[in-house]
Amino acid sequence: MELTISRALQKEIRQAAAVSPNLEICGLLLGRGRVVEAVLPCANVAPAPQDSFEIDPAALIAAHRAARAGGPAIIGHYHSHPRGLATPSARDAEAAEAGSCWIITAGDDLRGWFAAEAGRFVPMTIISPGNR
């Protein structure tokens, strides 16, 4: 299973995580199918952002409205693990919405995941356009 995302967007995610080394950053993956066309950084409104994330509901609603108006769909989200690995945590598994794509970054590591069903992730190969 593949997730297509440009190197520039991958860099944007990594840079956001580097600027916030002690708190999880998060945002939405926007696109079509399993192709990320844009990322939308969002505020992390989790009560304990050092080890969890919750996307700002206002940003989520606005992105859904934009998609209904013809913009790219929300195909998933990204977040960082400041003190962990770029693999889904138990907390991530609890929040997994089947059919969504996830990108998790930790340090220089950035990995794609597909929520195949609630609580179960499948690794995704990240493809950069022109790099198949």
PDB file of C-alpha atoms in Angstrom:
ATOM      1  CA  MET A   1       0.000   0.000   0.000  1.00  0.00           C
ATOM      2  CA  GLU A   2       1.404   3.387  -1.034  1.00  0.00           C
ATOM      3  CA  LEU A   3       0.930   6.989   0.075  1.00  0.00           C
ATOM      4  CA  THR A   4       2.094   9.653  -2.357  1.00  0.00           C
ATOM      5  CA  ILE A   5       3.364  12.908  -0.847  1.00  0.00           C
ATOM      6  CA  SER A   6       5.924  15.367  -2.189  1.00  0.00           C
ATOM      7  CA  ARG A   7       9.297  15.789  -0.567  1.00  0.00           C
ATOM      8  CA  ALA A   8       8.411  19.439   0.074  1.00  0.00           C
ATOM      9  CA  LEU A   9       5.341  18.458   2.128  1.00  0.00           C
ATOM     10  CA  GLN A  10       7.356  15.827   3.996  1.00  0.00           C
ATOM     11  CA  LYS A  11       9.918  18.517   4.793  1.00  0.00           C
ATOM     12  CA  GLU A  12       7.156  20.833   6.027  1.00  0.00           C
ATOM     13  CA  ILE A  13       5.957  18.175   8.475  1.00  0.00           C
ATOM     14  CA  ARG A  14       9.485  17.448   9.709  1.00  0.00           C
ATOM     15  CA  GLN A  15      10.255  21.147  10.164  1.00  0.00           C
ATOM     16  CA  ALA A  16       7.080  21.719  12.179  1.00  0.00           C
ATOM     17  CA  ALA A  17       8.060  18.843  14.459  1.00  0.00           C
ATOM     18  CA  ALA A  18      11.613  20.190  14.822  1.00  0.00           C
ATOM     19  CA  VAL A  19      10.291  23.600  15.907  1.00  0.00           C
ATOM     20  CA  SER A  20       8.212  21.910  18.616  1.00  0.00           C
ATOM     21  CA  PRO A  21      10.561  19.245  20.033  1.00  0.00           C
ATOM     22  CA  ASN A  22       8.679  18.758  23.315  1.00  0.00           C
ATOM     23  CA  LEU A  23       5.062  18.787  22.113  1.00  0.00           C
ATOM     24  CA  GLU A  24       3.254  16.714  19.519  1.00  0.00           C
ATOM     25  CA  ILE A  25       2.424  18.680  16.401  1.00  0.00           C
ATOM     26  CA  CYS A  26      -0.537  17.691  14.263  1.00  0.00           C
ATOM     27  CA  GLY A  27      -2.375  18.527  11.099  1.00  0.00           C
ATOM     28  CA  LEU A  28      -4.547  17.242   8.300  1.00  0.00           C
ATOM     29  CA  LEU A  29      -3.559  15.461   5.108  1.00  0.00           C
ATOM     30  CA  LEU A  30      -5.587  16.824   2.215  1.00  0.00           C
ATOM     31  CA  GLY A  31      -5.887  15.184  -1.168  1.00  0.00           C
ATOM     32  CA  ARG A  32      -7.616  12.509  -3.160  1.00  0.00           C
ATOM     33  CA  GLY A  33      -7.399   8.752  -2.690  1.00  0.00           C
ATOM     34  CA  ARG A  34      -3.964   8.090  -1.263  1.00  0.00           C
ATOM     35  CA  VAL A  35      -2.310  11.151  -2.773  1.00  0.00           C
ATOM     36  CA  VAL A  36      -1.509  14.026  -0.403  1.00  0.00           C
ATOM     37  CA  GLU A  37      -1.914  17.342  -2.231  1.00  0.00           C
ATOM     38  CA  ALA A  38      -1.502  19.612   0.817  1.00  0.00           C
ATOM     39  CA  VAL A  39      -0.979  19.537   4.552  1.00  0.00           C
ATOM     40  CA  LEU A  40      -2.898  21.781   6.920  1.00  0.00           C
ATOM     41  CA  PRO A  41      -1.120  22.434  10.231  1.00  0.00           C
ATOM     42  CA  CYS A  42      -3.599  22.495  13.128  1.00  0.00           C
ATOM     43  CA  ALA A  43      -3.410  23.460  16.763  1.00  0.00           C
ATOM     44  CA  ASN A  44      -2.977  20.531  19.125  1.00  0.00           C
ATOM     45  CA  VAL A  45      -5.730  21.010  21.708  1.00  0.00           C
ATOM     46  CA  ALA A  46      -5.023  17.821  23.689  1.00  0.00           C
ATOM     47  CA  PRO A  47      -4.911  18.243  27.469  1.00  0.00           C
ATOM     48  CA  ALA A  48      -1.410  16.674  27.509  1.00  0.00           C
ATOM     49  CA  PRO A  49       0.202  17.701  24.179  1.00  0.00           C
ATOM     50  CA  GLN A  50       3.613  16.416  25.231  1.00  0.00           C
ATOM     51  CA  ASP A  51       2.437  12.856  24.587  1.00  0.00           C
ATOM     52  CA  SER A  52      -0.881  13.055  22.742  1.00  0.00           C
ATOM     53  CA  PHE A  53      -2.652  15.070  20.097  1.00  0.00           C
ATOM     54  CA  GLU A  54      -6.122  16.264  19.289  1.00  0.00           C
ATOM     55  CA  ILE A  55      -6.735  18.286  16.172  1.00  0.00           C
ATOM     56  CA  ASP A  56      -8.508  21.584  16.804  1.00  0.00           C
ATOM     57  CA  PRO A  57     -12.191  20.865  16.035  1.00  0.00           C
ATOM     58  CA  ALA A  58     -12.629  24.275  14.374  1.00  0.00           C
ATOM     59  CA  ALA A  59      -9.866  23.463  11.870  1.00  0.00           C
ATOM     60  CA  LEU A  60     -11.389  20.051  11.221  1.00  0.00           C
ATOM     61  CA  ILE A  61     -14.842  21.523  10.550  1.00  0.00           C
ATOM     62  CA  ALA A  62     -13.372  24.201   8.270  1.00  0.00           C
ATOM     63  CA  ALA A  63     -11.496  21.554   6.265  1.00  0.00           C
ATOM     64  CA  HIS A  64     -14.667  19.481   5.853  1.00  0.00           C
ATOM     65  CA  ARG A  65     -16.539  22.579   4.648  1.00  0.00           C
ATOM     66  CA  ALA A  66     -13.778  23.402   2.171  1.00  0.00           C
ATOM     67  CA  ALA A  67     -13.906  19.830   0.835  1.00  0.00           C
ATOM     68  CA  ARG A  68     -17.686  20.044   0.372  1.00  0.00           C
ATOM     69  CA  ALA A  69     -17.120  23.253  -1.580  1.00  0.00           C
ATOM     70  CA  GLY A  70     -14.836  21.420  -4.021  1.00  0.00           C
ATOM     71  CA  GLY A  71     -11.487  21.521  -2.234  1.00  0.00           C
ATOM     72  CA  PRO A  72      -9.355  18.488  -1.499  1.00  0.00           C
ATOM     73  CA  ALA A  73     -10.759  15.910   0.893  1.00  0.00           C
ATOM     74  CA  ILE A  74      -9.363  15.064   4.302  1.00  0.00           C
ATOM     75  CA  ILE A  75      -7.626  11.743   3.718  1.00  0.00           C
ATOM     76  CA  GLY A  76      -5.994  11.557   7.118  1.00  0.00           C
ATOM     77  CA  HIS A  77      -3.686  13.407   9.428  1.00  0.00           C
ATOM     78  CA  TYR A  78      -0.121  13.682  10.634  1.00  0.00           C
ATOM     79  CA  HIS A  79       1.462  14.091  14.015  1.00  0.00           C
ATOM     80  CA  SER A  80       4.794  13.772  15.772  1.00  0.00           C
ATOM     81  CA  HIS A  81       6.140  11.569  18.519  1.00  0.00           C
ATOM     82  CA  PRO A  82       8.746  13.822  20.198  1.00  0.00           C
ATOM     83  CA  ARG A  83      10.085  11.096  22.481  1.00  0.00           C
ATOM     84  CA  GLY A  84       9.038   7.981  20.622  1.00  0.00           C
ATOM     85  CA  LEU A  85       9.170   6.155  17.342  1.00  0.00           C
ATOM     86  CA  ALA A  86       7.369   6.930  14.088  1.00  0.00           C
ATOM     87  CA  THR A  87       5.001   4.044  14.757  1.00  0.00           C
ATOM     88  CA  PRO A  88       1.421   4.166  16.038  1.00  0.00           C
ATOM     89  CA  SER A  89       1.076   4.162  19.811  1.00  0.00           C
ATOM     90  CA  ALA A  90      -1.660   2.442  21.803  1.00  0.00           C
ATOM     91  CA  ARG A  91      -3.370   5.843  22.060  1.00  0.00           C
ATOM     92  CA  ASP A  92      -3.167   6.192  18.267  1.00  0.00           C
ATOM     93  CA  ALA A  93      -4.759   2.770  17.869  1.00  0.00           C
ATOM     94  CA  GLU A  94      -7.673   3.826  20.086  1.00  0.00           C
ATOM     95  CA  ALA A  95      -8.271   6.897  17.897  1.00  0.00           C
ATOM     96  CA  ALA A  96      -7.820   5.192  14.528  1.00  0.00           C
ATOM     97  CA  GLU A  97     -10.641   5.806  12.091  1.00  0.00           C
ATOM     98  CA  ALA A  98     -10.778   2.981   9.567  1.00  0.00           C
ATOM     99  CA  GLY A  99      -9.777   4.032   6.075  1.00  0.00           C
ATOM    100  CA  SER A 100      -7.653   7.015   7.054  1.00  0.00           C
ATOM    101  CA  CYS A 101      -3.999   7.624   6.239  1.00  0.00           C
ATOM    102  CA  TRP A 102      -1.606   8.641   8.992  1.00  0.00           C
ATOM    103  CA  ILE A 103       1.870  10.098   8.857  1.00  0.00           C
ATOM    104  CA  ILE A 104       3.895   9.918  12.045  1.00  0.00           C
ATOM    105  CA  THR A 105       7.259  11.597  12.387  1.00  0.00           C
ATOM    106  CA  ALA A 106       9.877  11.137  15.090  1.00  0.00           C
ATOM    107  CA  GLY A 107      13.199  12.891  14.648  1.00  0.00           C
ATOM    108  CA  ASP A 108      14.231  12.411  11.012  1.00  0.00           C
ATOM    109  CA  ASP A 109      12.017   9.353  10.624  1.00  0.00           C
ATOM    110  CA  LEU A 110       8.704   9.873   8.807  1.00  0.00           C
ATOM    111  CA  ARG A 111       6.411   6.916   8.125  1.00  0.00           C
ATOM    112  CA  GLY A 112       3.025   6.328   6.571  1.00  0.00           C
ATOM    113  CA  TRP A 113       0.299   4.192   8.121  1.00  0.00           C
ATOM    114  CA  PHE A 114      -3.151   3.117   6.998  1.00  0.00           C
ATOM    115  CA  ALA A 115      -5.869   2.518   9.571  1.00  0.00           C
ATOM    116  CA  ALA A 116      -7.216  -0.707   8.097  1.00  0.00           C
ATOM    117  CA  GLU A 117      -9.782  -0.996  10.876  1.00  0.00           C
ATOM    118  CA  ALA A 118     -10.192   0.393  14.360  1.00  0.00           C
ATOM    119  CA  GLY A 119      -7.029  -0.376  16.291  1.00  0.00           C
ATOM    120  CA  ARG A 120      -5.078  -1.933  13.398  1.00  0.00           C
ATOM    121  CA  PHE A 121      -2.540  -0.164  11.217  1.00  0.00           C
ATOM    122  CA  VAL A 122      -0.843  -1.320   8.039  1.00  0.00           C
ATOM    123  CA  PRO A 123       2.478   0.276   7.007  1.00  0.00           C
ATOM    124  CA  MET A 124       2.338   2.418   3.880  1.00  0.00           C
ATOM    125  CA  THR A 125       5.246   2.976   1.540  1.00  0.00           C
ATOM    126  CA  ILE A 126       5.768   6.702   1.083  1.00  0.00           C
ATOM    127  CA  ILE A 127       6.226   7.626  -2.552  1.00  0.00           C
ATOM    128  CA  SER A 128       7.432  11.032  -3.688  1.00  0.00           C
ATOM    129  CA  PRO A 129       6.268  12.092  -7.180  1.00  0.00           C
ATOM    130  CA  GLY A 130       8.928  11.206  -9.738  1.00  0.00           C
ATOM    131  CA  ASN A 131      10.478   8.752  -7.245  1.00  0.00           C
ATOM    132  CA  ARG A 132       8.634   5.465  -7.924  1.00  0.00           C
TER     133      ARG A 132
END
